[in-house]
Amino acid sequence: MTDPLPTDVVAARVCDLPDPELPVVSLGELGVIQRVSKAVDGHLEVVFTPTFLGCPALPAIAEAIAAVLAECGHPDGKVRQAAAPAWSTDRISAAGRRKLAEHGIAPPRPVNAPTPVRLGLGAPCPHCGSAATRPHSTFGPTRCQSILRCTACGETFPYLATV
Amino acid sequence: MTEDAALLASRLGDDALVLGQRLCQWITRAPTIEEDLALSNIALDLIGHARALLTLAGGLDGTGRTEDDFAFARSDREFGNTLLAELPNGDFAVTIARQLVYSHYAVLYYEALAGAALPELAAVAARAATEAGYHRRHADGWTVRLGLGTAESARRMQAGLDHVWPYTTELFDEDEVVRRLDEAGTAPSPAPLHAPWQERVGEVVGQAGLSLPTPRWRAHGGRQGLHSEAFGPLVAELQSVQRQFPGGTW
C-alpha cells in the first residue's frame, strides 16, 4: 500500500491517461476531466464530462481513472460522470489539436466560428494542407469523427466534428 | 412533482430507447456503408440519451431502478414511448421521414427542456439537443436529396412523409402530467412547439420539392402504454438476453 499521493499529482496522472478511442490525445488535452478534488466525505473525487451521452468509451474511461486513483493510494476515490457543463470541442487544448493534426485527424473548428467561405466545405487536409476538401460521410469510425475527402491530394481523412 | 418529472424522463427515455432499437435494425442492411455507420451512430446517441434519462427517472421516482430495470424488466404496457418511435423501419425513405420529424422535434423540445428547473434533467437535455441537431442535419440532407433525386425517390420520400405524419401529433400532446409540470415551472410543455416544428419541417420538405401531408387521422395512446402490433416483437428482441439470463453481465 503506497501513501496517498497529493491531489495535484493524482490530477496530473488522471489528465495524462490516453483517450480510449483517440489514444494520440490524453483525457486532459481532450478536456473531459472537469475536476479532481476532495469531496465532502474527505475522499478524492474525479468528475469527468462525457463527450457524447452514448459514447461507448465511457466505462473504459471511468475504469482507467479508478485504476489511477487506486495506484495513487486512493482506493476509496470516486469517479463521477457529470453532463453539465456539457463538453464541447472548444475544450480541446492547443496541444491536443496539434497532436490530432499530426496523426491525420483534422482538429475541430471553434464552435461559434463562421463556416469558412471557399470552394470546399471542410476542414483543411491534415496531409497536404489544402482547403479544397469535401464532406464524405458525416459519421465516421467513432461517434465524434466525420470523414472528409481532399480534392487536392485525393486522400480521405477523419475530422473531429465540432460540437 | 418529482414523480411527474420521473414519468417525463422515462417517457423521453423510452422514445429514445425504442427509436434507437429500431435504427439498430438497419445495421448491415443500409444502402451504403456510410449509411450503416450513420444510422448506427445515431442509434448509439439515442441509446445514450435513453440511458441518461432512464437512470434519472429511477432516481427521481424513489424506486432506485436502474437503466437496465427500465429497459429489460418492464412489460410492453409500461413503456411510455410515442407510437412514432416504434413504427417499423419501412423502406429507407420511411426511416428518413421518421428521423426528420423526430429529430426536428427532439432539437426543439430538448432546447426548451435545457431551461428546466431540475439541473440534471436540464444538463442531459442540453447535451441531447446538440446531438439531435446532428441527426436533424442528416435527415434534412437525405430528405432533400431523395426529394430532388429521381421521380421514384421523390415518390417514395413523399410516401414516407405521408406514412409517418399521423404519428407526429402525439409528440406534442399535453396530458395531466405534462400540464402539472408546466404549471409548476418544472418542465415546459411541448405543445407550443408544434407550430415552430411544422414551420421548420415544412421548410425542408419545401426545399425537397415535396408537400406537407394533411392526414385525416392521428395516432395516440403510446404515452399511456397502448402500443401498436409492431411493438411486442421489438420489446421481445430488446429483452431476449436479459429474459434468458436475468441480471447477467458480460
CSV table of C-alpha atoms in Angstrom, one decimal:
chain,number,residue,atom,x,y,z
A,1,MET,CA,0.0,0.0,0.0
A,2,THR,CA,1.5,3.3,-1.1
A,3,ASP,CA,1.0,6.5,0.9
A,4,PRO,CA,-1.8,8.6,-0.7
A,5,LEU,CA,-0.3,11.0,-3.3
A,6,PRO,CA,-1.4,14.6,-3.1
A,7,THR,CA,-4.3,15.8,-5.2
A,8,ASP,CA,-2.3,17.7,-7.8
A,9,VAL,CA,-0.2,14.7,-8.5
A,10,VAL,CA,-3.2,12.5,-8.9
A,11,ALA,CA,-4.9,15.1,-11.1
A,12,ALA,CA,-1.8,15.2,-13.4
A,13,ARG,CA,-1.8,11.4,-13.7
A,14,VAL,CA,-5.5,11.3,-14.5
A,15,CYS,CA,-5.2,14.0,-17.1
A,16,ASP,CA,-2.3,12.0,-18.7
A,17,LEU,CA,-4.5,9.0,-19.4
A,18,PRO,CA,-4.9,8.4,-23.1
A,19,ASP,CA,-8.4,8.6,-24.5
A,20,PRO,CA,-9.5,5.0,-25.4
A,21,GLU,CA,-10.8,5.9,-28.8
A,22,LEU,CA,-8.2,8.6,-29.7
A,23,PRO,CA,-5.1,7.5,-27.9
A,24,VAL,CA,-3.0,10.2,-29.5
A,25,VAL,CA,-4.5,12.7,-27.1
A,26,SER,CA,-4.9,12.5,-23.3
A,27,LEU,CA,-8.1,12.9,-21.4
A,28,GLY,CA,-6.7,16.2,-20.1
A,29,GLU,CA,-6.0,17.5,-23.6
A,30,LEU,CA,-9.4,16.4,-24.7
A,31,GLY,CA,-11.0,18.4,-22.0
A,32,VAL,CA,-13.1,15.7,-20.5
A,33,ILE,CA,-11.7,15.9,-16.9
A,34,GLN,CA,-13.7,18.5,-15.1
A,35,ARG,CA,-12.0,18.4,-11.8
A,36,VAL,CA,-10.0,16.3,-9.3
A,37,SER,CA,-10.8,17.4,-5.7
A,38,LYS,CA,-11.5,16.3,-2.2
A,39,ALA,CA,-15.3,15.5,-1.8
A,40,VAL,CA,-17.2,16.4,1.4
A,41,ASP,CA,-16.5,12.9,2.8
A,42,GLY,CA,-12.8,13.6,2.5
A,43,HIS,CA,-12.3,11.1,-0.3
A,44,LEU,CA,-10.8,12.1,-3.6
A,45,GLU,CA,-13.3,12.6,-6.4
A,46,VAL,CA,-12.8,12.8,-10.2
A,47,VAL,CA,-15.6,14.4,-12.2
A,48,PHE,CA,-15.5,13.9,-16.0
A,49,THR,CA,-17.8,15.0,-18.8
A,50,PRO,CA,-18.9,12.6,-21.5
A,51,THR,CA,-18.1,13.8,-25.0
A,52,PHE,CA,-21.3,12.2,-26.2
A,53,LEU,CA,-24.0,10.8,-23.9
A,54,GLY,CA,-23.8,7.4,-25.7
A,55,CYS,CA,-20.0,7.3,-26.1
A,56,PRO,CA,-19.1,3.6,-25.8
A,57,ALA,CA,-15.7,4.6,-24.3
A,58,LEU,CA,-17.3,6.0,-21.1
A,59,PRO,CA,-17.0,2.8,-19.0
A,60,ALA,CA,-13.4,2.3,-20.1
A,61,ILE,CA,-12.6,5.9,-19.1
A,62,ALA,CA,-14.2,5.5,-15.7
A,63,GLU,CA,-12.3,2.3,-15.1
A,64,ALA,CA,-9.0,3.8,-16.1
A,65,ILE,CA,-9.5,6.7,-13.8
A,66,ALA,CA,-10.5,4.4,-10.9
A,67,ALA,CA,-7.3,2.4,-11.5
A,68,VAL,CA,-5.2,5.5,-11.3
A,69,LEU,CA,-6.9,6.5,-8.0
A,70,ALA,CA,-6.1,3.1,-6.6
A,71,GLU,CA,-2.5,3.2,-7.7
A,72,CYS,CA,-2.1,6.6,-6.2
A,73,GLY,CA,-3.2,5.4,-2.8
A,74,HIS,CA,-6.8,6.5,-3.0
A,75,PRO,CA,-8.7,3.2,-3.3
A,76,ASP,CA,-11.8,4.9,-1.9
A,77,GLY,CA,-11.7,7.6,-4.5
A,78,LYS,CA,-14.8,8.1,-6.6
A,79,VAL,CA,-15.3,8.7,-10.3
A,80,ARG,CA,-18.4,10.6,-11.3
A,81,GLN,CA,-19.8,11.5,-14.7
A,82,ALA,CA,-21.5,14.9,-15.0
A,83,ALA,CA,-23.4,16.1,-18.0
A,84,ALA,CA,-23.2,19.7,-17.1
A,85,PRO,CA,-21.5,21.8,-18.2
A,86,ALA,CA,-21.7,20.0,-21.5
A,87,TRP,CA,-18.5,19.0,-23.2
A,88,SER,CA,-17.6,21.0,-26.3
A,89,THR,CA,-14.8,20.6,-28.8
A,90,ASP,CA,-13.7,24.1,-27.7
A,91,ARG,CA,-12.4,22.3,-24.6
A,92,ILE,CA,-9.6,20.5,-26.6
A,93,SER,CA,-6.3,22.2,-25.7
A,94,ALA,CA,-3.9,23.6,-28.2
A,95,ALA,CA,-1.5,20.6,-27.7
A,96,GLY,CA,-4.4,18.3,-28.2
A,97,ARG,CA,-5.3,19.9,-31.5
A,98,ARG,CA,-1.7,19.8,-32.7
A,99,LYS,CA,-1.4,16.1,-31.8
A,100,LEU,CA,-4.7,15.3,-33.6
A,101,ALA,CA,-3.4,17.0,-36.8
A,102,GLU,CA,-0.1,15.2,-36.6
A,103,HIS,CA,-1.9,11.9,-36.6
A,104,GLY,CA,-4.0,12.7,-39.6
A,105,ILE,CA,-7.2,13.8,-37.8
A,106,ALA,CA,-8.3,17.3,-38.7
A,107,PRO,CA,-9.0,19.2,-35.4
A,108,PRO,CA,-12.4,20.9,-34.9
A,109,ARG,CA,-13.0,24.5,-35.7
A,110,PRO,CA,-14.2,26.7,-32.9
A,111,VAL,CA,-17.9,26.2,-32.2
A,112,ASN,CA,-19.0,29.7,-33.0
A,113,ALA,CA,-16.7,30.3,-35.9
A,114,PRO,CA,-18.5,31.0,-39.2
A,115,THR,CA,-18.1,28.3,-41.8
A,116,PRO,CA,-15.2,29.5,-44.0
A,117,VAL,CA,-16.3,30.5,-47.5
A,118,ARG,CA,-14.2,28.7,-50.0
A,119,LEU,CA,-14.7,26.1,-52.8
A,120,GLY,CA,-14.5,23.1,-50.4
A,121,LEU,CA,-16.7,22.8,-47.4
A,122,GLY,CA,-14.5,21.0,-45.0
A,123,ALA,CA,-11.6,21.4,-42.7
A,124,PRO,CA,-8.0,21.8,-44.1
A,125,CYS,CA,-6.5,18.4,-45.2
A,126,PRO,CA,-4.1,17.2,-42.5
A,127,HIS,CA,-1.9,15.6,-45.2
A,128,CYS,CA,-1.3,18.4,-47.7
A,129,GLY,CA,-3.0,21.4,-46.1
A,130,SER,CA,-5.3,22.1,-49.0
A,131,ALA,CA,-8.6,23.8,-48.1
A,132,ALA,CA,-10.3,22.1,-51.0
A,133,THR,CA,-11.9,19.3,-49.0
A,134,ARG,CA,-15.4,18.0,-49.2
A,135,PRO,CA,-17.6,16.2,-46.7
A,136,HIS,CA,-17.7,12.5,-47.5
A,137,SER,CA,-19.6,11.0,-44.5
A,138,THR,CA,-20.9,12.9,-41.5
A,139,PHE,CA,-20.4,9.8,-39.4
A,140,GLY,CA,-17.0,8.2,-39.1
A,141,PRO,CA,-15.3,5.3,-37.2
A,142,THR,CA,-16.2,6.8,-33.9
A,143,ARG,CA,-19.2,9.0,-33.0
A,144,CYS,CA,-17.0,12.1,-32.7
A,145,GLN,CA,-15.4,11.8,-36.2
A,146,SER,CA,-16.6,12.7,-39.7
A,147,ILE,CA,-14.9,11.6,-42.9
A,148,LEU,CA,-13.8,14.2,-45.4
A,149,ARG,CA,-12.1,13.8,-48.8
A,150,CYS,CA,-9.3,16.1,-50.0
A,151,THR,CA,-9.8,17.0,-53.7
A,152,ALA,CA,-6.1,18.2,-54.0
A,153,CYS,CA,-4.3,15.0,-52.8
A,154,GLY,CA,-7.2,12.6,-53.1
A,155,GLU,CA,-6.8,11.3,-49.5
A,156,THR,CA,-9.8,10.8,-47.2
A,157,PHE,CA,-9.2,11.8,-43.6
A,158,PRO,CA,-11.2,11.9,-40.3
A,159,TYR,CA,-12.3,15.2,-38.9
A,160,LEU,CA,-13.1,15.6,-35.2
A,161,ALA,CA,-16.6,17.0,-35.6
A,162,THR,CA,-17.3,20.4,-33.9
A,163,VAL,CA,-19.8,20.2,-31.1
B,1,MET,CA,-43.9,16.7,-8.5
B,2,THR,CA,-40.7,14.6,-8.7
B,3,GLU,CA,-42.9,11.6,-9.6
B,4,ASP,CA,-44.3,13.6,-12.6
B,5,ALA,CA,-40.7,14.6,-13.5
B,6,ALA,CA,-39.7,10.9,-13.3
B,7,LEU,CA,-42.5,10.0,-15.6
B,8,LEU,CA,-41.5,12.7,-18.1
B,9,ALA,CA,-37.9,11.5,-18.0
B,10,SER,CA,-38.9,7.8,-18.6
B,11,ARG,CA,-41.3,8.8,-21.5
B,12,LEU,CA,-38.5,10.7,-23.2
B,13,GLY,CA,-36.1,7.9,-22.4
B,14,ASP,CA,-38.5,5.4,-23.9
B,15,ASP,CA,-38.8,7.4,-27.1
B,16,ALA,CA,-35.0,7.4,-27.5
B,17,LEU,CA,-34.6,3.7,-26.5
B,18,VAL,CA,-37.2,2.4,-28.8
B,19,LEU,CA,-36.2,4.5,-31.8
B,20,GLY,CA,-32.6,3.6,-31.1
B,21,GLN,CA,-33.5,-0.1,-31.2
B,22,ARG,CA,-35.4,0.4,-34.4
B,23,LEU,CA,-32.4,2.1,-36.0
B,24,CYS,CA,-30.2,-0.8,-34.9
B,25,GLN,CA,-32.2,-3.0,-37.2
B,26,TRP,CA,-30.6,-1.2,-40.2
B,27,ILE,CA,-27.1,-2.4,-39.3
B,28,THR,CA,-25.7,-4.4,-42.3
B,29,ARG,CA,-28.9,-3.5,-44.2
B,30,ALA,CA,-28.4,0.2,-45.0
B,31,PRO,CA,-27.9,1.2,-48.7
B,32,THR,CA,-24.2,2.1,-48.2
B,33,ILE,CA,-21.5,1.6,-45.6
B,34,GLU,CA,-21.6,5.3,-44.7
B,35,GLU,CA,-25.3,5.0,-44.1
B,36,ASP,CA,-24.8,1.9,-42.0
B,37,LEU,CA,-22.4,3.9,-39.9
B,38,ALA,CA,-24.6,7.0,-39.8
B,39,LEU,CA,-27.8,5.1,-38.7
B,40,SER,CA,-25.9,3.1,-36.1
B,41,ASN,CA,-24.1,6.2,-34.7
B,42,ILE,CA,-27.5,7.9,-34.4
B,43,ALA,CA,-28.9,4.8,-32.7
B,44,LEU,CA,-25.9,4.9,-30.3
B,45,ASP,CA,-26.6,8.5,-29.4
B,46,LEU,CA,-30.3,7.8,-28.9
B,47,ILE,CA,-29.5,4.9,-26.6
B,48,GLY,CA,-27.1,7.2,-24.7
B,49,HIS,CA,-30.0,9.7,-24.2
B,50,ALA,CA,-32.2,6.8,-23.0
B,51,ARG,CA,-29.5,5.6,-20.5
B,52,ALA,CA,-29.1,9.1,-19.0
B,53,LEU,CA,-32.9,9.7,-18.9
B,54,LEU,CA,-33.9,6.4,-17.5
B,55,THR,CA,-31.2,6.5,-14.8
B,56,LEU,CA,-32.6,9.9,-13.9
B,57,ALA,CA,-36.2,8.6,-13.8
B,58,GLY,CA,-35.2,5.8,-11.4
B,59,GLY,CA,-33.6,8.3,-9.1
B,60,LEU,CA,-36.4,10.8,-9.2
B,61,ASP,CA,-39.3,8.3,-8.6
B,62,GLY,CA,-37.6,7.0,-5.5
B,63,THR,CA,-37.6,3.3,-6.7
B,64,GLY,CA,-33.8,3.4,-7.4
B,65,ARG,CA,-34.5,1.4,-10.6
B,66,THR,CA,-31.5,1.4,-13.0
B,67,GLU,CA,-31.5,2.0,-16.7
B,68,ASP,CA,-31.5,-1.8,-17.2
B,69,ASP,CA,-34.5,-2.2,-14.9
B,70,PHE,CA,-36.4,0.2,-17.2
B,71,ALA,CA,-35.2,-1.3,-20.4
B,72,PHE,CA,-35.3,-5.0,-19.6
B,73,ALA,CA,-37.7,-5.6,-16.8
B,74,ARG,CA,-40.8,-3.8,-17.8
B,75,SER,CA,-43.8,-5.1,-19.8
B,76,ASP,CA,-45.0,-3.6,-23.1
B,77,ARG,CA,-47.7,-1.7,-21.2
B,78,GLU,CA,-45.2,0.1,-19.0
B,79,PHE,CA,-43.4,1.7,-21.9
B,80,GLY,CA,-44.5,5.3,-22.5
B,81,ASN,CA,-42.9,6.0,-25.9
B,82,THR,CA,-44.9,7.5,-28.7
B,83,LEU,CA,-46.1,5.2,-31.5
B,84,LEU,CA,-43.9,7.2,-33.9
B,85,ALA,CA,-40.8,5.8,-32.2
B,86,GLU,CA,-41.9,2.2,-32.6
B,87,LEU,CA,-43.0,2.5,-36.3
B,88,PRO,CA,-41.4,-0.3,-38.3
B,89,ASN,CA,-38.5,0.9,-40.5
B,90,GLY,CA,-40.2,0.6,-43.8
B,91,ASP,CA,-38.0,1.4,-46.8
B,92,PHE,CA,-35.1,3.9,-46.4
B,93,ALA,CA,-37.4,6.9,-47.2
B,94,VAL,CA,-39.8,5.9,-44.4
B,95,THR,CA,-36.9,5.7,-42.0
B,96,ILE,CA,-35.6,9.1,-43.2
B,97,ALA,CA,-39.1,10.6,-42.8
B,98,ARG,CA,-39.4,9.3,-39.3
B,99,GLN,CA,-35.9,10.7,-38.5
B,100,LEU,CA,-36.8,14.0,-40.0
B,101,VAL,CA,-40.0,14.5,-37.9
B,102,TYR,CA,-38.5,13.1,-34.7
B,103,SER,CA,-35.1,14.9,-34.8
B,104,HIS,CA,-36.7,18.3,-35.5
B,105,TYR,CA,-39.0,17.7,-32.5
B,106,ALA,CA,-36.1,16.5,-30.4
B,107,VAL,CA,-34.0,19.6,-31.0
B,108,LEU,CA,-36.8,22.0,-30.2
B,109,TYR,CA,-38.0,20.1,-27.1
B,110,TYR,CA,-34.6,19.4,-25.6
B,111,GLU,CA,-33.6,23.0,-26.2
B,112,ALA,CA,-36.7,24.1,-24.2
B,113,LEU,CA,-36.0,21.5,-21.6
B,114,ALA,CA,-32.5,22.7,-21.1
B,115,GLY,CA,-34.0,25.5,-19.1
B,116,ALA,CA,-35.9,23.0,-16.8
B,117,ALA,CA,-35.8,23.5,-13.1
B,118,LEU,CA,-34.2,20.2,-12.4
B,119,PRO,CA,-30.4,20.6,-13.0
B,120,GLU,CA,-29.7,17.0,-14.0
B,121,LEU,CA,-32.6,16.9,-16.5
B,122,ALA,CA,-31.6,20.3,-17.9
B,123,ALA,CA,-28.0,19.1,-18.3
B,124,VAL,CA,-29.0,15.9,-20.2
B,125,ALA,CA,-31.4,17.9,-22.3
B,126,ALA,CA,-28.8,20.5,-23.3
B,127,ARG,CA,-26.4,17.8,-24.3
B,128,ALA,CA,-29.0,15.8,-26.2
B,129,ALA,CA,-30.2,18.9,-28.1
B,130,THR,CA,-26.8,19.4,-29.7
B,131,GLU,CA,-26.6,15.7,-30.6
B,132,ALA,CA,-30.1,15.7,-32.1
B,133,GLY,CA,-29.0,18.7,-34.2
B,134,TYR,CA,-26.5,16.4,-35.8
B,135,HIS,CA,-29.3,13.8,-36.5
B,136,ARG,CA,-31.5,16.6,-37.9
B,137,ARG,CA,-28.9,17.6,-40.4
B,138,HIS,CA,-28.5,14.0,-41.6
B,139,ALA,CA,-32.3,13.7,-42.1
B,140,ASP,CA,-32.6,17.1,-43.7
B,141,GLY,CA,-29.9,16.2,-46.2
B,142,TRP,CA,-31.5,12.9,-47.2
B,143,THR,CA,-35.0,14.4,-47.4
B,144,VAL,CA,-33.8,17.0,-49.9
B,145,ARG,CA,-31.6,14.5,-51.8
B,146,LEU,CA,-34.4,12.0,-52.2
B,147,GLY,CA,-37.0,14.7,-52.9
B,148,LEU,CA,-34.9,16.2,-55.7
B,149,GLY,CA,-33.4,12.8,-56.9
B,150,THR,CA,-35.4,10.7,-59.3
B,151,ALA,CA,-39.1,10.5,-59.8
B,152,GLU,CA,-39.1,7.2,-57.9
B,153,SER,CA,-37.0,8.6,-55.0
B,154,ALA,CA,-39.3,11.6,-54.8
B,155,ARG,CA,-42.4,9.4,-54.8
B,156,ARG,CA,-41.1,7.2,-52.0
B,157,MET,CA,-39.9,10.2,-49.9
B,158,GLN,CA,-43.4,11.7,-50.2
B,159,ALA,CA,-45.0,8.3,-49.4
B,160,GLY,CA,-42.7,8.1,-46.3
B,161,LEU,CA,-43.8,11.6,-45.1
B,162,ASP,CA,-47.5,10.6,-45.7
B,163,HIS,CA,-46.9,7.4,-43.7
B,164,VAL,CA,-45.3,9.0,-40.6
B,165,TRP,CA,-47.3,12.2,-40.5
B,166,PRO,CA,-50.4,10.9,-38.5
B,167,TYR,CA,-47.9,9.9,-35.7
B,168,THR,CA,-46.3,13.3,-35.2
B,169,THR,CA,-49.1,15.0,-33.2
B,170,GLU,CA,-48.6,12.6,-30.3
B,171,LEU,CA,-45.1,14.1,-29.7
B,172,PHE,CA,-46.7,17.4,-28.7
B,173,ASP,CA,-49.6,16.1,-26.7
B,174,GLU,CA,-50.4,17.5,-23.3
B,175,ASP,CA,-51.9,15.3,-20.6
B,176,GLU,CA,-52.3,15.9,-16.8
B,177,VAL,CA,-48.7,15.0,-16.1
B,178,VAL,CA,-47.3,17.5,-18.7
B,179,ARG,CA,-49.8,20.2,-17.6
B,180,ARG,CA,-48.8,19.9,-13.9
B,181,LEU,CA,-45.1,20.0,-14.7
B,182,ASP,CA,-45.6,23.0,-17.0
B,183,GLU,CA,-47.7,24.9,-14.4
B,184,ALA,CA,-45.2,24.2,-11.6
B,185,GLY,CA,-42.4,25.5,-13.9
B,186,THR,CA,-40.6,22.2,-13.6
B,187,ALA,CA,-40.6,21.3,-17.3
B,188,PRO,CA,-42.2,23.0,-20.3
B,189,SER,CA,-45.0,21.5,-22.3
B,190,PRO,CA,-44.1,20.5,-25.8
B,191,ALA,CA,-47.5,21.7,-27.1
B,192,PRO,CA,-46.4,25.3,-28.0
B,193,LEU,CA,-43.6,23.8,-30.1
B,194,HIS,CA,-45.9,22.3,-32.6
B,195,ALA,CA,-46.2,25.4,-34.8
B,196,PRO,CA,-42.4,26.2,-35.0
B,197,TRP,CA,-41.8,22.4,-35.6
B,198,GLN,CA,-44.2,22.4,-38.5
B,199,GLU,CA,-42.6,25.5,-39.9
B,200,ARG,CA,-39.0,24.1,-39.7
B,201,VAL,CA,-40.0,20.7,-41.2
B,202,GLY,CA,-42.1,22.4,-43.8
B,203,GLU,CA,-39.1,24.4,-44.9
B,204,VAL,CA,-37.0,21.3,-45.5
B,205,VAL,CA,-40.0,19.5,-47.2
B,206,GLY,CA,-40.4,22.5,-49.4
B,207,GLN,CA,-36.7,22.6,-50.4
B,208,ALA,CA,-37.1,18.9,-51.3
B,209,GLY,CA,-39.9,19.8,-53.7
B,210,LEU,CA,-42.4,17.8,-51.6
B,211,SER,CA,-45.5,18.7,-49.8
B,212,LEU,CA,-46.7,18.6,-46.2
B,213,PRO,CA,-49.3,15.9,-45.7
B,214,THR,CA,-52.8,16.6,-44.4
B,215,PRO,CA,-53.7,13.4,-42.6
B,216,ARG,CA,-57.3,12.5,-41.8
B,217,TRP,CA,-56.5,10.6,-38.6
B,218,ARG,CA,-53.9,10.8,-35.8
B,219,ALA,CA,-52.2,8.3,-33.6
B,220,HIS,CA,-52.5,8.3,-29.8
B,221,GLY,CA,-52.1,6.1,-26.8
B,222,GLY,CA,-48.3,5.4,-26.7
B,223,ARG,CA,-47.7,7.7,-23.7
B,224,GLN,CA,-50.4,5.7,-21.8
B,225,GLY,CA,-48.8,2.4,-22.7
B,226,LEU,CA,-51.2,1.4,-25.5
B,227,HIS,CA,-48.9,0.3,-28.2
B,228,SER,CA,-49.1,-1.0,-31.8
B,229,GLU,CA,-48.9,-4.5,-33.0
B,230,ALA,CA,-45.3,-4.0,-34.1
B,231,PHE,CA,-44.2,-3.2,-30.6
B,232,GLY,CA,-44.4,-6.7,-29.0
B,233,PRO,CA,-41.7,-8.2,-31.3
B,234,LEU,CA,-39.5,-5.2,-30.8
B,235,VAL,CA,-39.6,-5.4,-27.0
B,236,ALA,CA,-39.1,-9.2,-27.1
B,237,GLU,CA,-36.0,-8.7,-29.2
B,238,LEU,CA,-34.7,-6.0,-26.9
B,239,GLN,CA,-35.2,-8.0,-23.8
B,240,SER,CA,-34.4,-11.5,-25.0
B,241,VAL,CA,-31.0,-11.9,-23.5
B,242,GLN,CA,-31.9,-10.4,-20.1
B,243,ARG,CA,-35.0,-12.6,-20.0
B,244,GLN,CA,-32.9,-15.7,-20.6
B,245,PHE,CA,-30.1,-14.7,-18.2
B,246,PRO,CA,-31.7,-12.4,-15.6
B,247,GLY,CA,-29.2,-10.0,-14.1
B,248,GLY,CA,-26.4,-11.3,-16.4
B,249,THR,CA,-23.4,-9.1,-17.1
B,250,TRP,CA,-20.7,-9.5,-19.7
